[in-house]
Coordinates of C-alpha atoms in Angstrom, one line a residue:
X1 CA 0.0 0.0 0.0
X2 CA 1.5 3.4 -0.6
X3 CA 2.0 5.9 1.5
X4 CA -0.8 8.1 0.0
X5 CA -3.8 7.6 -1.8
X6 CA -5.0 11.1 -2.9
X7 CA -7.4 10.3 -5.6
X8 CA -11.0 10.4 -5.5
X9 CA -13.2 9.1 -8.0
X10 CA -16.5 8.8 -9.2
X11 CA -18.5 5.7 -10.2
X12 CA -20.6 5.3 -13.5
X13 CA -23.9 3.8 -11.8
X14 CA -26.3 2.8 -8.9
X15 CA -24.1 -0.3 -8.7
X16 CA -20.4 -1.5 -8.6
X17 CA -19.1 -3.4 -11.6
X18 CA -15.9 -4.8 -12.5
X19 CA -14.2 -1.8 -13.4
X20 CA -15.0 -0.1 -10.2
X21 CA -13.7 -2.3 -8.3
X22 CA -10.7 -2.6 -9.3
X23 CA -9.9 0.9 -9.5
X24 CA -11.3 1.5 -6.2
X25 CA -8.5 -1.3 -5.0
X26 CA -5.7 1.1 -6.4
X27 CA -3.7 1.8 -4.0
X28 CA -3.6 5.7 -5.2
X29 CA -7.2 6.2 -4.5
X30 CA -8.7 7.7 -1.6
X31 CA -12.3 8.4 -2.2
X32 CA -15.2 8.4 -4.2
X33 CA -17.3 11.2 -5.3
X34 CA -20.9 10.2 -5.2
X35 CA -23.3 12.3 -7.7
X36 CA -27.3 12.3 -8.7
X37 CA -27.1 9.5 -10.7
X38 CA -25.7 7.0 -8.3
X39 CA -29.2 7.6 -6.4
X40 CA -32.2 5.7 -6.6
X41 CA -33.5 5.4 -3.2
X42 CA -32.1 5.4 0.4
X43 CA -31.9 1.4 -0.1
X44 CA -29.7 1.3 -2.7
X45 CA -27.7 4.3 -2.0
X46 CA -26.9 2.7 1.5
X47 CA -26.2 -0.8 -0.4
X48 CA -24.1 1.2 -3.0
X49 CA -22.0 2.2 0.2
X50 CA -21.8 -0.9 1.6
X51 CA -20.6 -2.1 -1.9
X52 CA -17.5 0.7 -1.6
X53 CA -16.3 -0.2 1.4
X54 CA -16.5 -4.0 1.0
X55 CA -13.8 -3.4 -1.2
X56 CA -12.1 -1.2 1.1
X57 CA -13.0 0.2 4.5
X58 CA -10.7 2.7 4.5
X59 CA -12.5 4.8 1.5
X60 CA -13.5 8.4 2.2
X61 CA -17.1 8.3 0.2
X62 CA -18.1 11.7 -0.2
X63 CA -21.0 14.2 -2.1
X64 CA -21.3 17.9 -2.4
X65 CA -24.8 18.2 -0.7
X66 CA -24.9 21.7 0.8
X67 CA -28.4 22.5 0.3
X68 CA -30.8 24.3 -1.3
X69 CA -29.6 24.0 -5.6
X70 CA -26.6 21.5 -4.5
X71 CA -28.5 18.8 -2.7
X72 CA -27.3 15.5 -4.7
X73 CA -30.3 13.4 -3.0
X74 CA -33.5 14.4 -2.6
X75 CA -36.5 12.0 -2.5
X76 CA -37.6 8.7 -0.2
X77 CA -37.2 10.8 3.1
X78 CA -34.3 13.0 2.4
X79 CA -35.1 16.7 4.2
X80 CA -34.7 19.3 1.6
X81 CA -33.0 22.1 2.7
X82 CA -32.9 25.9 1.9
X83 CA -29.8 27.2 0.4
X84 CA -27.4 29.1 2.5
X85 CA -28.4 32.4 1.7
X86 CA -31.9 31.8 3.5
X87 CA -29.9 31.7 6.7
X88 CA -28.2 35.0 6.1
X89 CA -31.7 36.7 5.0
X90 CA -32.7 35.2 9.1
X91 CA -29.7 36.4 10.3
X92 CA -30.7 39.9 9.6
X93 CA -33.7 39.3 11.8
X94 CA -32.6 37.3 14.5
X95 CA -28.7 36.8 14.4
X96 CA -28.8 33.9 17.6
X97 CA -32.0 32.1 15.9
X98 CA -29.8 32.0 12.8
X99 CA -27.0 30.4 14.3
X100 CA -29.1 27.7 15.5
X101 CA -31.1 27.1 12.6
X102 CA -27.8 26.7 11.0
X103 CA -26.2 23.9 13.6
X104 CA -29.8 22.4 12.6
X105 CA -29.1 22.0 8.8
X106 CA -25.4 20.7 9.2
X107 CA -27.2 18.0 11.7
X108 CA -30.1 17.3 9.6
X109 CA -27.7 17.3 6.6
X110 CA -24.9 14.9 8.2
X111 CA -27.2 12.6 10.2
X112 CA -29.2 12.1 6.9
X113 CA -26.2 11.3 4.7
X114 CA -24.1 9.1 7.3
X115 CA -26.9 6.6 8.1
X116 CA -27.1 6.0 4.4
X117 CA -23.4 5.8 4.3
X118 CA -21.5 8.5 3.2
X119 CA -18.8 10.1 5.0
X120 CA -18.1 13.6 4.2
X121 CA -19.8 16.2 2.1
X122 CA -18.3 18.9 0.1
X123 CA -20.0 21.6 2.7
X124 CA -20.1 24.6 4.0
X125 CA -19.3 27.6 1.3
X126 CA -17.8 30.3 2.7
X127 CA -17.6 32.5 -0.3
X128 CA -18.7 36.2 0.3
X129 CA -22.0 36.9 -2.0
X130 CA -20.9 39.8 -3.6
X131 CA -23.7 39.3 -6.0
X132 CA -22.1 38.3 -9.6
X133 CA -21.8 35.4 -9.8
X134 CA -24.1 32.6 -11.2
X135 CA -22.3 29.5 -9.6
X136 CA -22.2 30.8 -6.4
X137 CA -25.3 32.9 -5.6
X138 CA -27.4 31.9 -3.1
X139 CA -25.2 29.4 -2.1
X140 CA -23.1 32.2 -0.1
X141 CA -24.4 32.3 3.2
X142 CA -24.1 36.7 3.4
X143 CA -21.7 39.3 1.7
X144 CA -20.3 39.9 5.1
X145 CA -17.4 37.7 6.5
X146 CA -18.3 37.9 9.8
X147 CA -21.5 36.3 8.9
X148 CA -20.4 33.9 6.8
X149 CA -18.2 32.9 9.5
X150 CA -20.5 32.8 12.3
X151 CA -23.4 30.7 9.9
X152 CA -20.5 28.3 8.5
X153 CA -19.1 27.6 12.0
X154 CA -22.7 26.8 13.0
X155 CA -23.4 24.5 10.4
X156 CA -19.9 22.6 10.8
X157 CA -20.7 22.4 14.3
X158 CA -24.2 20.3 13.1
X159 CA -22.0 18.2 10.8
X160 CA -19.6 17.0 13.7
X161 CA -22.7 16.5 15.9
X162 CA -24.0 13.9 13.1
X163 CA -20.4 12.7 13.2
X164 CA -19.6 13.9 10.0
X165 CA -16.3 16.1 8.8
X166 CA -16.9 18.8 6.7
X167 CA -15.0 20.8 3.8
X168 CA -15.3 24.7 4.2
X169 CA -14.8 26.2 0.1
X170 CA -13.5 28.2 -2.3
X171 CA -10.4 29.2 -0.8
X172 CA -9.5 32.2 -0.9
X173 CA -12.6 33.1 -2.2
X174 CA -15.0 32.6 -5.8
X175 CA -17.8 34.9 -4.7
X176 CA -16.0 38.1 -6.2
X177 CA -15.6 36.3 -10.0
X178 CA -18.6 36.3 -12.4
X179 CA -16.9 33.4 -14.4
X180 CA -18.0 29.9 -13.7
X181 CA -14.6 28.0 -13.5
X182 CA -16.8 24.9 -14.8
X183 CA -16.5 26.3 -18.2
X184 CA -13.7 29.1 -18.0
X185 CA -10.8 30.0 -15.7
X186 CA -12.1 32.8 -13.9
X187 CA -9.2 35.9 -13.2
X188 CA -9.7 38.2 -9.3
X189 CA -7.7 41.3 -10.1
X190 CA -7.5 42.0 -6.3
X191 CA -4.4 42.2 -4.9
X192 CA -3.7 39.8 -1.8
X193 CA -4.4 42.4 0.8
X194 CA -7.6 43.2 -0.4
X195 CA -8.6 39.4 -0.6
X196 CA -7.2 39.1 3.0
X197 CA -9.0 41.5 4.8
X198 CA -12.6 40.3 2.9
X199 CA -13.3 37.2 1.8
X200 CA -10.2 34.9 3.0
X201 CA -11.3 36.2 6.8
X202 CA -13.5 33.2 7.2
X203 CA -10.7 30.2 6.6
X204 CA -8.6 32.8 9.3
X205 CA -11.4 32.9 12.0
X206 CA -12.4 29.1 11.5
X207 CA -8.8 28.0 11.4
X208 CA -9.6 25.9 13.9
X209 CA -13.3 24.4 13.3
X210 CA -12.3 23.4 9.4
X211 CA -11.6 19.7 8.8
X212 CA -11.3 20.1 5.5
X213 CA -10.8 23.1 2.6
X214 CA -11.2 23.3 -1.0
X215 CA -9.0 25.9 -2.9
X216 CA -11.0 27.6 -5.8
X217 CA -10.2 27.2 -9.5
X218 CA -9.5 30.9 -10.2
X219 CA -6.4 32.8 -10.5
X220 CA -5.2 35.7 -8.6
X221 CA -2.0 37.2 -11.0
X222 CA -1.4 39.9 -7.9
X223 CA -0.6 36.4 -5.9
X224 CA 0.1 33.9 -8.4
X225 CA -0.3 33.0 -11.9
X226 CA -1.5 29.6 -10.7
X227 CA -5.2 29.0 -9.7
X228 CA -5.5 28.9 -6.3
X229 CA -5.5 24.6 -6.2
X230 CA -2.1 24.9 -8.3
X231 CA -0.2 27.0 -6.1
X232 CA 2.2 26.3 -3.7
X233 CA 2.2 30.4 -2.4
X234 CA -1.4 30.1 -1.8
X235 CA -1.5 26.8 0.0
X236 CA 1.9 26.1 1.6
X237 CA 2.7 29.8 2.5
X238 CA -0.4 31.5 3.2
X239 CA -3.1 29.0 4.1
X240 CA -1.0 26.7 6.0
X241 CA 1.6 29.2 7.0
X242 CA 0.2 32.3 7.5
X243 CA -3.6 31.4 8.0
X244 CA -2.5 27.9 10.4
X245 CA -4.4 25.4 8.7
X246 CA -4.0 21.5 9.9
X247 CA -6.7 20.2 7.9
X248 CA -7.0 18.6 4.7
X249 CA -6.8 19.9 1.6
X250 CA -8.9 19.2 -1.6
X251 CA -8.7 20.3 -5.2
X252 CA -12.0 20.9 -7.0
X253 CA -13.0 18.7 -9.8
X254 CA -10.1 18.5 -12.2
X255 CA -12.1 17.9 -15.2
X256 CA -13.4 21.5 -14.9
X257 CA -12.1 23.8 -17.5
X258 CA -10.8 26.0 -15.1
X259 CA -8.6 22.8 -13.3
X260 CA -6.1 22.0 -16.5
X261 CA -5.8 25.5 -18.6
X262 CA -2.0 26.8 -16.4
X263 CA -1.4 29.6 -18.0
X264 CA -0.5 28.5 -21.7
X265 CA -0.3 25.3 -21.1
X266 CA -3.3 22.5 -21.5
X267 CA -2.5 19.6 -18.9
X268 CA -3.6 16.2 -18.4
X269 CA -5.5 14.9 -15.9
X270 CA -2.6 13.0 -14.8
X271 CA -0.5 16.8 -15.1
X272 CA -2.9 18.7 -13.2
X273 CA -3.0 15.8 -10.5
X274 CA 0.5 15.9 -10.0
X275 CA 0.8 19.8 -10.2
X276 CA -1.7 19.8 -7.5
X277 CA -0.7 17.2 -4.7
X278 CA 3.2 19.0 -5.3
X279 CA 1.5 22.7 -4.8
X280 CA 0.0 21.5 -1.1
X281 CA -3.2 19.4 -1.8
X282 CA -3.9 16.5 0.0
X283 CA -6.5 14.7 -2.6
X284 CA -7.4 15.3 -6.2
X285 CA -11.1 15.1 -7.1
X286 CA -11.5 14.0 -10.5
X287 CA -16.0 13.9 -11.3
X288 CA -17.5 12.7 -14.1
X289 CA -15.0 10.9 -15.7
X290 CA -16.1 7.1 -15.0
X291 CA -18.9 7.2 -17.4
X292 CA -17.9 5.7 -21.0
X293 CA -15.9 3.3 -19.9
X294 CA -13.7 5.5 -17.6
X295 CA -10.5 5.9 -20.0
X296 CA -9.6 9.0 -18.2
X297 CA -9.5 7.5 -14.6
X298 CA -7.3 5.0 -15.7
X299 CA -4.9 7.5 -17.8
X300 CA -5.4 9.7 -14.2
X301 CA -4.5 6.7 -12.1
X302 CA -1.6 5.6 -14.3
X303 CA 0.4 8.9 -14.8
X304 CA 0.0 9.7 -11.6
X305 CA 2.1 6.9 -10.3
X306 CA 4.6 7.4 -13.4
X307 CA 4.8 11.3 -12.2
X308 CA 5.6 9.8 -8.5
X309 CA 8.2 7.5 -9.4
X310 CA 9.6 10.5 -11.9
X311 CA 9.6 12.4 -8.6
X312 CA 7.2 15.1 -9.9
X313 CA 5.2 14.6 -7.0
X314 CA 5.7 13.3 -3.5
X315 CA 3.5 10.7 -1.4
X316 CA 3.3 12.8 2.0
X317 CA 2.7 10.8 5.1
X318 CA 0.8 13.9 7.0
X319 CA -1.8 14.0 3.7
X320 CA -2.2 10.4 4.3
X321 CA -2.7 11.0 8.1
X322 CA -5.1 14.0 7.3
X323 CA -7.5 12.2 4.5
X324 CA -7.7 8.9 7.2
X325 CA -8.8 11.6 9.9
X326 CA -12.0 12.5 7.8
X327 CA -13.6 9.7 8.3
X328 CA -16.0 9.0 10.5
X329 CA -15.3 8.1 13.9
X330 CA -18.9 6.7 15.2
X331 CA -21.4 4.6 14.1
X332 CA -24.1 6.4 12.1
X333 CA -27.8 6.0 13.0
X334 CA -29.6 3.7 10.9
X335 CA -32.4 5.6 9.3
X336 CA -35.7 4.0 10.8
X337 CA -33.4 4.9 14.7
X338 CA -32.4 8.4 12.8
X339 CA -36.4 8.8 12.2
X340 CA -36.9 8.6 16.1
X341 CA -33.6 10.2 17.8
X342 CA -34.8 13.5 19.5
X343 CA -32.0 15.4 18.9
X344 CA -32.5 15.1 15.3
X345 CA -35.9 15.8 15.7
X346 CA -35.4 18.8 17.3
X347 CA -33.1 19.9 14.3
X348 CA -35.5 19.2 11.9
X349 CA -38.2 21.3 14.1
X350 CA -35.2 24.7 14.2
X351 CA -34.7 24.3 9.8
X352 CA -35.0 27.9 8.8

């Protein structure tokens, strides 16, 4: 087994089959990415997890289910819940009933996902809602930091009640771009003391709540020319030397266009992978790409351990140590036990 295995995939279907298996047994990946078509019902979902870590226990099986718009699964019991900005609109109101409606989405949200199975999701956002842009919207909790901060704290809070780890994102911040880095590579002409004294205050006063961050695909040239996932000056020096951080560290979805374009060049999965771990990222997510017979996840899976052994990246122990720590440490809830427990049933009761 190696010392690291960064990668997370996804998988094509509702099932496993023979070609998710065996590269979910390579010992380069870490996780698995689950999306709205791996969902039927809560039965197979929870078998589909079962299925995962039959193969091996120690894989980090995680969604991006924040609420409102991003909320992979929604029907056979699943609560919906708002989006974000719904608890910023009740902060205005009532600042303290906010902050508890908000520890009653991230329990509600964790104890709903971990008795089906899954380990971590992709939650909460801490971009500032500075109003232009489309992909983050109402997903921002508030434009202010302090808000943001306050909110996201309270909903990580809910998460680790459900026994759930949680991934605070975009660092240092998306909400200021109107690009979608999806489809384009999105450019913040701020310079790094602006940034710092706005929207990065968040990751600074939840230095110590965050389990997990995810850099944002966008580039900062007053920084670096390197989006923020690529760049060893944003997440060696300032988010883990200046800012503190001990947590993990994810890179978006390299198979957004805003993941491979660096500068000039166009890289490979297997490029951008390798780029990424050896700027300071602990796992690569790479979504999408097992459909079609999953070419890509293998070329991903195979250059990365030919850019390893060409020392272009280097398997890091404390990555290792920091992915295993996001898993759960407690038994979920079975659902029909979930459906009954009090102190869910109270969070359900304080949803905004």
């Amino acid at each position: 087994m190696t010392l690291h295995s960064p990668v997370v995939l996804d998988v094509a279907g509702t099932t496993l089959d023979a070609a998710d298996r065996r590269r979910l047994k390579h010992p380069l990946v870490g996780g698995v990415v689950l999306f709205a078509r791996n969902w039927e019902s809560r039965a197979q979902l929870t078998a589909l997890t079962s299925q995962i870590k039959a193969v091996r226990a120690d894989l980090l099986i995680c969604v991006d289910h924040e609420g409102g718009r991003v909320q992979r699964f929604r029907t056979d019991g699943f609560t919906h819940v708002p989006a974000m900005r719904t608890l910023g609109e009740l902060w205005m109101k009532d600042p303290l009933t906010a902050t508890d409606a908000a520890t009653a989405v991230g329990h509600v949200l964790g104890a709903e996902l971990r008795a089906c199975g899954v380990d971590l999701s992709f939650a909460p956002v801490l971009d500032l809602d500075f109003g232009g842009s489309t992909v983050i919207g109402d997903r921002a909790f508030h434009r202010d930091p302090r808000v943001v901060t306050m909110l996201a704290k309270s909903v990580a809070h809910g998460l680790l009640r459900a026994g759930m780890a949680h991934c605070g994102k975009h660092f240092p911040g998306h909400g200021f771009v109107k690009a979608d880095s999806h489809t384009e590579v999105p450019v913040d002409k701020r310079t790094l003391k602006a940034i710092g004294s706005d929207d990065m205050r968040p990751y600074e006063w939840l230095s110590t709540t965050l389990t997990a961050v995810m850099p944002a695909h966008v580039v900062y040239p007053k920084v670096d020319g390197n989006p923020a996932g690529f760049s060893a000056r944003w997440l060696k020096d300032i988010l883990r030397g200046q800012i503190g951080f001990t947590g993990a560290v994810f890179s978006d979805d390299l198979s957004m266009a805003g993941a491979r374009s660096i500068g000039t060049q166009s890289l490979t999965y297997a490029e951008a992978a390798a780029l990424a771990l050896d700027a300071g990222c602990d796992m690569v997510l790479l979504c999408n790409q097992s459909l079609d017979g999953g070419g890509a996840v293998d070329e991903l899976l195979d250059g990365l351990d030919e850019a390893a052994s060409r020392k272009l990246w280097q398997p890091d122990p404390d990555s290792e140590r920091r992915r295993q720590a996001l898993l759960p440490q407690t038994a979920p809830l079975p659902w029909d036990e979930l459906m009954h427990d009090p102190v869910y049933q109270r969070a359900l009761e304080r949803l905004p």
